[in-house]
Amino acid sequence: MPNRVFFVKFKCMIILGIETSCDETSAAILKIDRGSFNIASNVVSSQIDIHTVYGGVVPEIAAREHVKNINFVIDDALTKAKIKPKDIDLIAIASGPGLITSLIAGTEAAKTLSYAWGVPIISVNHMYGHIAGNFLEKIKFPALCVLVSGGHSELILLKDYNNFKKIGQTIDDAAGEAFDKVAKMLGLGYPGGPIVSAYAEEFRKSGKTPKVSFPRPMLHSGDYNFSFSGLKTSVLYTVQKMGKLNKKKKEEVCYEFQEAVVEVLTKKAIKAAKEYNIKSIMMAGGVAANRKLRSSLEGAAKELGLSFYVPEFKLCTDNAAMVAIGGYYLNKKTKAKKDNWKNIVADPNWEL
Amino acid sequence: MEKIITKTEKQTLNLGKKLAKSFNGGEVVALIGNLGSGKTVLAKGIAEGLGIKGHVTSPTFVLLKPYVVKGDNIKKLVHIDAYRLTSGRDMEAIGATEFFDRDDCVTIVEWADRVKDILPKDLIIVKFNIRGKNREINIRR
């Protein structure tokens, strides 16, 4: 069938990505045309008005709600990208780590579609997906990824797009979680990241030196691990001692707290960059939106003569496009077979 | 009711380890106390006491983390954090309640006071109070 061969040769690859690791239900269509990526759709449930579709309110804790959302989200992703099931070449599913009930909802839906459509499926580690959010750009390897979000704080070493290993992680709270909890202690609301950061910026603008000081946990631990729980407790003691806090005092606490988090993350990244002869530093995860952390890491990269990458914000928080990109590179390494759905199971503890 | 004062994080961790040694499986441990009062540290201690290697990190974001235990009776530790939950209904939604009556499982629930309507009657309740740098820990079995 010469015509068919001709057609296949110039057909772009189309990947359906599915992500349900925690709160978000997401589906995306990624088109790859001769190595260049085009995110044709990237639907995240919290952004669309699903409750008008099936009635009732979508609770914030969505675990089992994924089951209700997933078909609508996938359908929306296909419609927005003007793609039919028969056009899809590969399904990429984030089958772990995460919340088991959430993961099962997405994984089983993806496997069912793989079987029904006869499309190969590949499982993508959710954390690797976060890193892959950077791969819209050509990366210089070896690279170091500082992966920080509400649920994770990890340092990942990448030798190539699909060759990576974790070299360090938090041993207690994630960085994003520490921001949320400090915001809570100061009565600043949720989510804590943007507001703590804004308060810190106000203090910075005042040009003053903070009178409060917080520890830089594990800065000299000799490994690449972090600990943010003790820092949180230290903030608690300080806040208790200070009594009733006005806005200026809160700004000062936020500033020093953010400085502590950023310093630890940056210094460990620099240490790793030197030890592993890194050529570029990248960020991933929701905390990549933190301007202070971003500028600190970017500054460090510049000083060391390294490239620096950070995905646009909508690719930093949980989304399916990053899973599709990750799936593309993993599939290049080991091509997924049509019956691969038989081998895929949701794994809440899947370590990178 | 048992009242213990711990002076350091290490002591809280060790209390968790000691507590774990008395478990036979089927225990549900409710941890109640403010931010920074030592709940996750005690949970880490319990995990260590059950022989879990590797990092036991905060489940606040992901809500529930299961760990494999290689004990004679206990095969699983389930670490739940209700900090982001608002009611027992949410606990059911994440599948947490399924672990409560399993004999091969130890379940820890942080911020248990937020979901008390759904917790089993047979509970180990651990309450944390911050006393300066010390922690007053009350255990009721």
Coordinates of C-alpha atoms in Angstrom, one line a residue:
Chain A
M1 CA 0.0 0.0 0.0
P2 CA 2.4 2.7 -1.2
N3 CA -0.2 5.5 -0.6
R4 CA -0.6 4.6 3.0
V5 CA 3.1 4.6 3.6
F6 CA 3.4 8.0 2.1
F7 CA 0.6 9.3 4.3
V8 CA 2.1 7.8 7.5
K9 CA 5.5 9.4 6.7
F10 CA 4.1 12.9 6.9
K11 CA 1.4 12.4 9.5
C12 CA 2.2 14.2 12.7
M13 CA 2.0 12.2 15.9
I14 CA -1.0 12.8 18.2
I15 CA -0.8 12.0 21.9
L16 CA -3.7 12.1 24.4
G17 CA -2.4 12.9 27.9
I18 CA -4.5 12.2 31.0
E19 CA -3.7 13.4 34.5
T20 CA -5.7 12.6 37.7
S21 CA -2.9 12.4 40.4
C22 CA -4.6 14.5 43.0
D23 CA -7.3 17.2 42.8
E24 CA -7.3 18.0 39.1
T25 CA -8.8 16.0 36.3
S26 CA -7.0 16.9 33.1
A27 CA -6.8 15.8 29.5
A28 CA -4.7 17.2 26.7
I29 CA -4.0 16.7 23.0
L30 CA -0.3 17.1 22.0
K31 CA 0.6 17.2 18.3
I32 CA 4.2 16.5 17.3
D33 CA 5.2 17.4 13.8
R34 CA 8.8 16.6 12.9
G35 CA 10.0 17.2 16.5
S36 CA 8.1 20.3 17.1
F37 CA 5.4 20.3 19.8
N38 CA 1.9 21.9 19.6
I39 CA -0.4 21.7 22.6
A40 CA -3.7 21.6 20.8
S41 CA -5.7 21.5 24.0
N42 CA -5.1 21.2 27.7
V43 CA -8.3 21.0 29.7
V44 CA -8.1 21.1 33.5
S45 CA -11.4 20.4 35.4
S46 CA -11.2 23.2 37.9
Q47 CA -11.2 25.6 34.9
I48 CA -14.3 24.4 33.3
D49 CA -17.9 24.5 34.5
I50 CA -18.4 20.8 34.8
H51 CA -21.2 21.0 37.3
T52 CA -23.5 22.5 34.7
V53 CA -22.9 19.3 32.8
Y54 CA -23.9 16.7 35.4
G55 CA -25.4 18.9 38.1
G56 CA -24.2 19.6 41.7
V57 CA -21.1 21.3 42.8
V58 CA -17.6 19.9 42.1
P59 CA -16.0 19.6 45.6
E60 CA -12.5 20.8 46.1
I61 CA -11.4 17.4 47.2
A62 CA -12.2 15.7 44.0
A63 CA -10.8 12.2 44.4
R64 CA -13.8 10.1 43.5
E65 CA -15.2 12.9 41.5
H66 CA -12.6 12.2 38.9
V67 CA -14.8 9.3 37.8
K68 CA -17.6 11.7 37.1
N69 CA -15.4 14.3 35.4
I70 CA -13.1 12.3 33.3
N71 CA -15.2 11.6 30.2
F72 CA -16.3 15.2 30.0
V73 CA -12.7 16.4 30.3
I74 CA -11.4 14.0 27.7
D75 CA -14.3 14.8 25.3
D76 CA -13.6 18.5 25.8
A77 CA -9.9 18.0 25.0
L78 CA -10.7 16.2 21.8
T79 CA -13.3 18.7 20.7
K80 CA -11.1 21.7 21.4
A81 CA -8.3 20.1 19.4
K82 CA -10.7 19.0 16.7
I83 CA -9.4 15.4 17.0
K84 CA -11.2 12.1 16.6
P85 CA -10.2 9.0 18.5
K86 CA -9.0 7.4 15.3
D87 CA -6.4 10.2 14.9
I88 CA -4.7 9.4 18.3
D89 CA -1.4 7.5 18.1
L90 CA -0.6 7.2 21.8
I91 CA -2.3 7.6 25.2
A92 CA 0.0 8.9 28.0
I93 CA -1.3 8.4 31.6
A94 CA 0.1 9.7 34.8
S95 CA -0.4 6.5 36.8
G96 CA 1.6 7.6 39.9
P97 CA 2.6 8.9 42.4
G98 CA -0.5 10.5 43.9
L99 CA -3.7 9.7 45.7
I100 CA -4.7 6.1 45.0
T101 CA -8.4 6.7 44.3
S102 CA -7.6 9.6 42.0
L103 CA -5.0 7.7 40.1
I104 CA -7.2 4.6 39.6
A105 CA -10.0 6.8 38.1
G106 CA -7.6 8.2 35.4
T107 CA -5.6 5.0 34.9
E108 CA -8.6 2.7 34.4
A109 CA -10.3 5.3 32.0
A110 CA -7.1 5.5 30.0
K111 CA -6.6 1.7 29.8
T112 CA -10.3 1.3 28.7
L113 CA -9.8 3.8 25.9
S114 CA -6.6 2.1 24.9
Y115 CA -8.3 -1.2 24.6
A116 CA -11.5 0.1 22.9
W117 CA -9.6 2.3 20.4
G118 CA -6.7 -0.1 19.8
V119 CA -4.3 2.7 20.7
P120 CA -1.0 2.0 22.6
I121 CA -0.8 3.4 26.1
I122 CA 2.3 4.5 28.1
S123 CA 2.5 5.2 31.8
V124 CA 4.2 8.4 32.8
N125 CA 5.5 9.2 36.3
H126 CA 3.6 12.4 37.4
M127 CA 6.9 13.9 38.7
Y128 CA 8.6 13.2 35.3
G129 CA 5.6 14.9 33.7
H130 CA 6.3 18.0 35.7
I131 CA 9.9 18.0 34.5
A132 CA 8.7 17.4 30.9
G133 CA 6.8 20.7 31.0
N134 CA 10.2 22.2 30.2
F135 CA 10.8 20.1 27.1
L136 CA 9.0 22.5 24.7
E137 CA 12.5 24.1 24.6
K138 CA 15.7 22.3 23.5
I139 CA 17.5 21.4 26.7
K140 CA 21.2 21.3 27.3
F141 CA 22.2 18.1 29.2
P142 CA 23.1 17.1 31.8
A143 CA 20.4 19.2 33.4
L144 CA 19.3 19.7 37.0
C145 CA 15.6 20.1 37.7
V146 CA 14.4 21.9 40.9
L147 CA 10.9 20.4 41.3
V148 CA 8.9 22.2 43.9
S149 CA 5.1 22.1 44.5
G150 CA 2.4 21.7 47.1
G151 CA 3.2 18.0 47.5
H152 CA 6.8 17.7 46.4
S153 CA 10.3 19.2 46.7
E154 CA 12.9 17.2 44.8
L155 CA 16.1 17.6 42.9
I156 CA 16.3 15.6 39.7
L157 CA 19.4 15.0 37.6
L158 CA 18.7 14.5 33.9
K159 CA 21.3 13.0 31.5
D160 CA 18.9 13.2 28.6
Y161 CA 15.1 13.8 28.0
N162 CA 14.4 10.3 29.1
N163 CA 17.3 9.4 31.4
F164 CA 16.9 10.8 34.9
K165 CA 17.3 10.1 38.6
K166 CA 16.3 11.8 41.8
I167 CA 19.3 13.0 43.9
G168 CA 17.4 14.6 46.8
Q169 CA 14.0 15.3 48.3
T170 CA 12.2 16.8 51.3
I171 CA 12.2 14.5 54.3
D172 CA 9.1 16.0 55.7
D173 CA 7.0 18.9 54.3
A174 CA 7.0 20.1 50.7
A175 CA 8.1 23.7 50.0
G176 CA 4.6 24.7 48.7
E177 CA 3.1 23.1 51.8
A178 CA 5.3 25.2 54.1
F179 CA 4.1 28.4 52.3
D180 CA 0.5 27.3 52.8
K181 CA 1.0 26.6 56.5
V182 CA 2.9 29.8 57.2
A183 CA 0.1 31.7 55.5
K184 CA -2.3 29.9 57.8
M185 CA -0.4 30.8 60.9
L186 CA -0.4 34.4 59.9
G187 CA -4.1 34.3 59.0
L188 CA -3.4 35.1 55.3
G189 CA -5.7 32.6 53.6
Y190 CA -5.2 29.9 51.0
P191 CA -3.3 29.2 48.8
G192 CA -0.4 30.6 50.7
G193 CA 2.3 30.8 48.0
P194 CA 1.2 34.0 46.2
I195 CA 0.2 35.9 49.3
V196 CA 3.3 35.1 51.4
S197 CA 5.3 36.1 48.3
A198 CA 3.4 39.3 47.9
Y199 CA 3.9 40.2 51.6
A200 CA 7.6 39.4 51.4
E201 CA 7.9 41.7 48.4
E202 CA 6.3 44.6 50.4
F203 CA 9.0 44.1 53.0
R204 CA 11.8 44.0 50.4
K205 CA 10.5 47.3 49.0
S206 CA 10.8 48.9 52.4
G207 CA 14.6 48.3 52.2
K208 CA 14.8 47.3 55.8
T209 CA 16.8 44.4 57.3
P210 CA 14.6 41.9 59.0
K211 CA 14.9 41.6 62.8
V212 CA 13.4 38.1 62.8
S213 CA 15.6 35.2 61.7
F214 CA 14.8 31.7 60.7
P215 CA 17.1 28.6 60.3
R216 CA 18.2 27.3 56.9
P217 CA 17.4 23.6 57.6
M218 CA 19.8 21.0 56.3
L219 CA 21.9 23.6 54.4
H220 CA 25.1 21.8 55.4
S221 CA 23.7 18.2 55.6
G222 CA 26.1 17.1 52.9
D223 CA 23.3 15.6 50.8
Y224 CA 20.6 17.0 48.5
N225 CA 17.7 16.5 50.9
F226 CA 15.5 19.3 52.4
S227 CA 13.4 19.7 55.5
F228 CA 10.8 22.5 55.7
S229 CA 8.9 21.2 58.8
G230 CA 11.4 22.6 61.3
L231 CA 11.3 25.9 59.5
K232 CA 7.5 26.0 59.8
T233 CA 7.9 25.3 63.6
S234 CA 10.5 28.0 63.9
V235 CA 8.0 30.5 62.3
L236 CA 5.4 29.3 64.7
Y237 CA 7.6 30.1 67.8
T238 CA 8.5 33.5 66.4
V239 CA 4.9 34.3 65.7
Q240 CA 3.9 33.2 69.2
K241 CA 6.6 35.3 70.8
M242 CA 5.7 38.4 68.7
G243 CA 2.1 38.4 70.0
K244 CA -0.4 40.3 68.0
L245 CA 1.0 40.9 64.5
N246 CA 0.2 44.0 62.4
K247 CA 0.6 43.8 58.6
K248 CA 4.2 45.2 58.7
K249 CA 5.3 42.5 61.1
K250 CA 3.6 39.8 59.0
E251 CA 5.5 41.1 55.9
E252 CA 8.7 40.8 57.8
V253 CA 8.0 37.2 58.8
C254 CA 7.0 36.3 55.2
Y255 CA 10.2 37.9 53.9
E256 CA 12.5 36.1 56.1
F257 CA 10.6 32.8 55.7
Q258 CA 10.8 33.1 51.9
E259 CA 14.5 34.0 52.1
A260 CA 15.1 30.8 54.1
V261 CA 13.3 28.5 51.6
V262 CA 14.9 30.1 48.6
E263 CA 18.4 30.1 50.0
V264 CA 18.3 26.4 50.9
L265 CA 16.8 25.4 47.5
T266 CA 19.3 27.6 45.6
K267 CA 22.4 26.6 47.5
K268 CA 21.6 22.9 47.1
A269 CA 21.0 23.4 43.4
I270 CA 24.4 25.2 43.0
K271 CA 26.1 22.4 44.9
A272 CA 24.5 19.7 42.7
A273 CA 25.2 21.7 39.5
K274 CA 28.9 21.8 40.4
E275 CA 29.2 18.2 41.5
Y276 CA 27.4 16.8 38.4
N277 CA 28.9 19.2 35.8
I278 CA 25.4 20.4 34.9
K279 CA 24.9 22.5 31.7
S280 CA 21.4 23.8 32.6
I281 CA 19.1 24.3 35.5
M282 CA 15.3 24.1 35.1
M283 CA 12.3 24.5 37.4
A284 CA 9.1 22.6 37.6
G285 CA 6.0 22.4 39.8
G286 CA 3.6 25.1 41.1
V287 CA 6.2 26.8 43.3
A288 CA 8.1 27.7 40.1
A289 CA 5.6 30.6 40.0
N290 CA 7.4 32.1 43.0
R291 CA 9.3 35.1 41.5
K292 CA 12.0 35.2 44.2
L293 CA 12.9 31.5 43.8
R294 CA 12.9 31.9 40.0
S295 CA 15.2 34.9 40.0
S296 CA 17.5 33.3 42.6
L297 CA 17.9 30.1 40.6
E298 CA 18.2 32.1 37.3
G299 CA 20.8 34.3 38.9
A300 CA 22.7 31.2 40.1
A301 CA 22.6 29.6 36.7
K302 CA 23.8 32.8 35.1
E303 CA 26.7 33.0 37.5
L304 CA 27.7 29.5 36.7
G305 CA 27.3 30.1 33.0
L306 CA 24.4 27.6 32.7
S307 CA 21.2 27.8 30.7
F308 CA 18.0 28.3 32.7
Y309 CA 14.5 27.1 31.8
V310 CA 11.1 27.4 33.5
P311 CA 7.8 26.3 31.9
E312 CA 4.9 28.8 31.5
F313 CA 2.7 28.8 34.6
K314 CA -0.1 26.6 33.2
L315 CA 2.4 23.9 32.5
C316 CA 3.7 24.2 36.1
T317 CA 0.6 23.2 38.0
D318 CA -1.0 19.8 37.5
N319 CA -2.0 19.4 33.9
A320 CA -2.2 16.7 31.2
A321 CA -0.1 18.4 28.5
M322 CA 3.1 17.8 30.5
V323 CA 2.1 14.1 30.8
A324 CA 1.7 13.9 27.0
I325 CA 5.2 15.5 26.5
G326 CA 6.7 13.1 29.0
G327 CA 4.9 10.2 27.2
Y328 CA 6.4 11.2 23.9
Y329 CA 10.0 11.0 25.2
L330 CA 9.4 7.7 27.1
N331 CA 7.8 6.2 24.0
K332 CA 10.9 7.1 22.0
K333 CA 13.0 5.1 24.5
T334 CA 10.7 2.1 24.7
K335 CA 7.9 2.0 22.2
A336 CA 4.5 1.2 23.8
K337 CA 2.7 -1.8 22.3
K338 CA -1.0 -2.0 21.6
D339 CA -1.7 -4.4 24.5
N340 CA 0.4 -2.5 27.0
W341 CA -2.8 -1.7 28.9
K342 CA -2.5 -5.1 30.4
N343 CA 0.7 -4.0 32.2
I344 CA -0.4 -0.7 33.6
V345 CA -1.5 -0.2 37.2
A346 CA -2.0 2.9 39.3
D347 CA 0.9 3.2 41.8
P348 CA 0.5 5.8 44.5
N349 CA 4.2 5.4 45.7
W350 CA 5.9 5.4 42.3
E351 CA 9.3 6.9 43.0
L352 CA 11.3 8.6 40.2
Chain B
M1 CA -5.2 8.6 79.8
E2 CA -1.5 8.9 79.6
K3 CA 0.2 12.3 79.7
I4 CA 3.7 12.8 78.3
I5 CA 5.9 15.8 77.9
T6 CA 8.4 15.8 75.1
K7 CA 11.2 18.3 75.0
T8 CA 12.6 17.7 71.5
E9 CA 11.4 16.5 68.2
K10 CA 13.6 13.4 68.7
Q11 CA 11.6 12.5 71.9
T12 CA 8.3 12.9 70.0
L13 CA 9.7 10.6 67.3
N14 CA 10.7 8.1 69.9
L15 CA 7.3 8.2 71.5
G16 CA 5.8 7.2 68.1
K17 CA 8.3 4.3 67.8
K18 CA 7.4 3.1 71.3
L19 CA 3.6 3.4 70.5
A20 CA 4.1 1.4 67.3
K21 CA 5.7 -1.5 69.3
S22 CA 2.3 -2.0 71.1
F23 CA 0.4 -2.3 67.9
N24 CA -1.0 -5.7 66.6
G25 CA -2.9 -4.4 63.5
G26 CA -6.3 -2.8 63.1
E27 CA -5.4 0.3 65.1
V28 CA -6.7 3.7 64.1
V29 CA -4.6 6.5 65.6
A30 CA -6.3 10.0 65.7
L31 CA -3.8 12.8 65.9
I32 CA -5.2 16.2 67.1
G33 CA -3.2 19.4 67.5
N34 CA -2.2 22.6 65.9
L35 CA 0.2 23.3 63.1
G36 CA 3.8 22.5 64.2
S37 CA 2.6 20.6 67.3
G38 CA 4.4 17.3 66.3
K39 CA 1.7 15.2 64.6
T40 CA 3.8 14.3 61.5
V41 CA 6.8 13.7 63.7
L42 CA 4.9 11.2 65.8
A43 CA 3.6 9.6 62.6
K44 CA 7.1 9.3 61.3
G45 CA 8.0 7.6 64.6
I46 CA 5.2 5.1 64.3
A47 CA 6.4 4.4 60.7
E48 CA 9.9 3.8 62.0
G49 CA 8.7 1.6 64.8
L50 CA 6.8 -0.5 62.3
G51 CA 10.1 -1.0 60.4
I52 CA 9.4 1.3 57.4
K53 CA 12.6 2.5 55.8
G54 CA 12.8 5.5 53.5
H55 CA 11.2 8.9 53.9
V56 CA 7.7 9.3 55.4
T57 CA 6.7 12.7 54.2
S58 CA 3.7 14.9 55.0
P59 CA 0.5 13.7 53.3
T60 CA -1.1 17.1 53.4
F61 CA -1.2 17.6 49.7
V62 CA -1.9 14.1 48.5
L63 CA -4.3 13.4 51.5
L64 CA -3.4 9.7 51.9
K65 CA -0.1 7.8 51.6
P66 CA 0.0 4.0 52.0
Y67 CA 3.2 2.2 53.0
V68 CA 4.1 -1.5 52.9
V69 CA 4.9 -3.0 56.4
K70 CA 6.7 -6.3 56.7
G71 CA 5.3 -7.4 60.0
D72 CA 3.8 -10.7 61.1
N73 CA 0.3 -9.2 61.4
I74 CA 0.7 -5.7 60.1
K75 CA 1.1 -5.4 56.4
K76 CA 0.2 -1.8 55.7
L77 CA 0.5 1.7 57.2
V78 CA -1.9 4.3 55.9
H79 CA -1.0 7.9 56.7
I80 CA -3.9 10.2 56.2
D81 CA -4.1 14.0 56.6
A82 CA -7.5 15.6 57.0
Y83 CA -6.0 19.1 57.0
R84 CA -7.6 19.9 53.6
L85 CA -10.8 17.9 54.3
T86 CA -13.9 19.4 55.7
S87 CA -16.0 16.4 56.7
G88 CA -16.3 12.7 57.0
R89 CA -17.8 12.6 53.5
D90 CA -14.5 13.8 52.1
M91 CA -12.8 10.9 53.9
E92 CA -15.1 8.4 52.1
A93 CA -14.4 10.2 48.8
I94 CA -10.7 9.5 49.1
G95 CA -11.3 5.9 50.1
A96 CA -9.8 6.4 53.6
T97 CA -12.5 4.7 55.5
E98 CA -11.9 1.4 53.8
F99 CA -8.8 0.9 56.0
F100 CA -10.5 1.3 59.3
D101 CA -11.6 -2.2 60.0
R102 CA -8.7 -4.0 58.4
D103 CA -6.7 -6.2 60.8
D104 CA -3.5 -6.0 58.7
C105 CA -3.4 -2.3 58.7
V106 CA -2.5 0.6 61.0
T107 CA -4.2 3.9 60.1
I108 CA -3.0 7.3 61.2
V109 CA -5.3 10.3 60.8
E110 CA -3.8 13.7 61.3
W111 CA -6.3 16.6 62.0
A112 CA -8.7 13.8 63.0
D113 CA -11.0 16.4 64.7
R114 CA -12.0 17.6 61.3
V115 CA -13.5 14.3 60.3
K116 CA -14.6 12.9 63.7
D117 CA -18.1 12.0 62.4
I118 CA -16.7 9.2 60.4
L119 CA -13.9 7.7 62.7
P120 CA -14.5 4.3 64.3
K121 CA -15.4 4.1 68.0
D122 CA -12.3 2.1 68.8
L123 CA -9.7 4.8 68.5
I124 CA -6.3 5.7 69.9
I125 CA -6.6 9.5 70.4
V126 CA -3.4 11.5 70.7
K127 CA -3.8 15.2 71.6
F128 CA -0.9 17.6 71.2
N129 CA -0.5 20.9 73.0
I130 CA 2.3 23.3 72.4
R131 CA 3.9 24.4 75.7
G132 CA 6.7 26.8 74.6
K133 CA 9.2 24.5 73.0
N134 CA 7.8 21.4 74.8
R135 CA 4.9 19.3 73.7
E136 CA 2.2 18.0 76.1
I137 CA 1.0 14.8 74.5
N138 CA -2.1 13.1 75.8
I139 CA -2.8 9.5 74.7
R140 CA -6.2 7.9 75.3
R141 CA -6.8 4.3 74.3

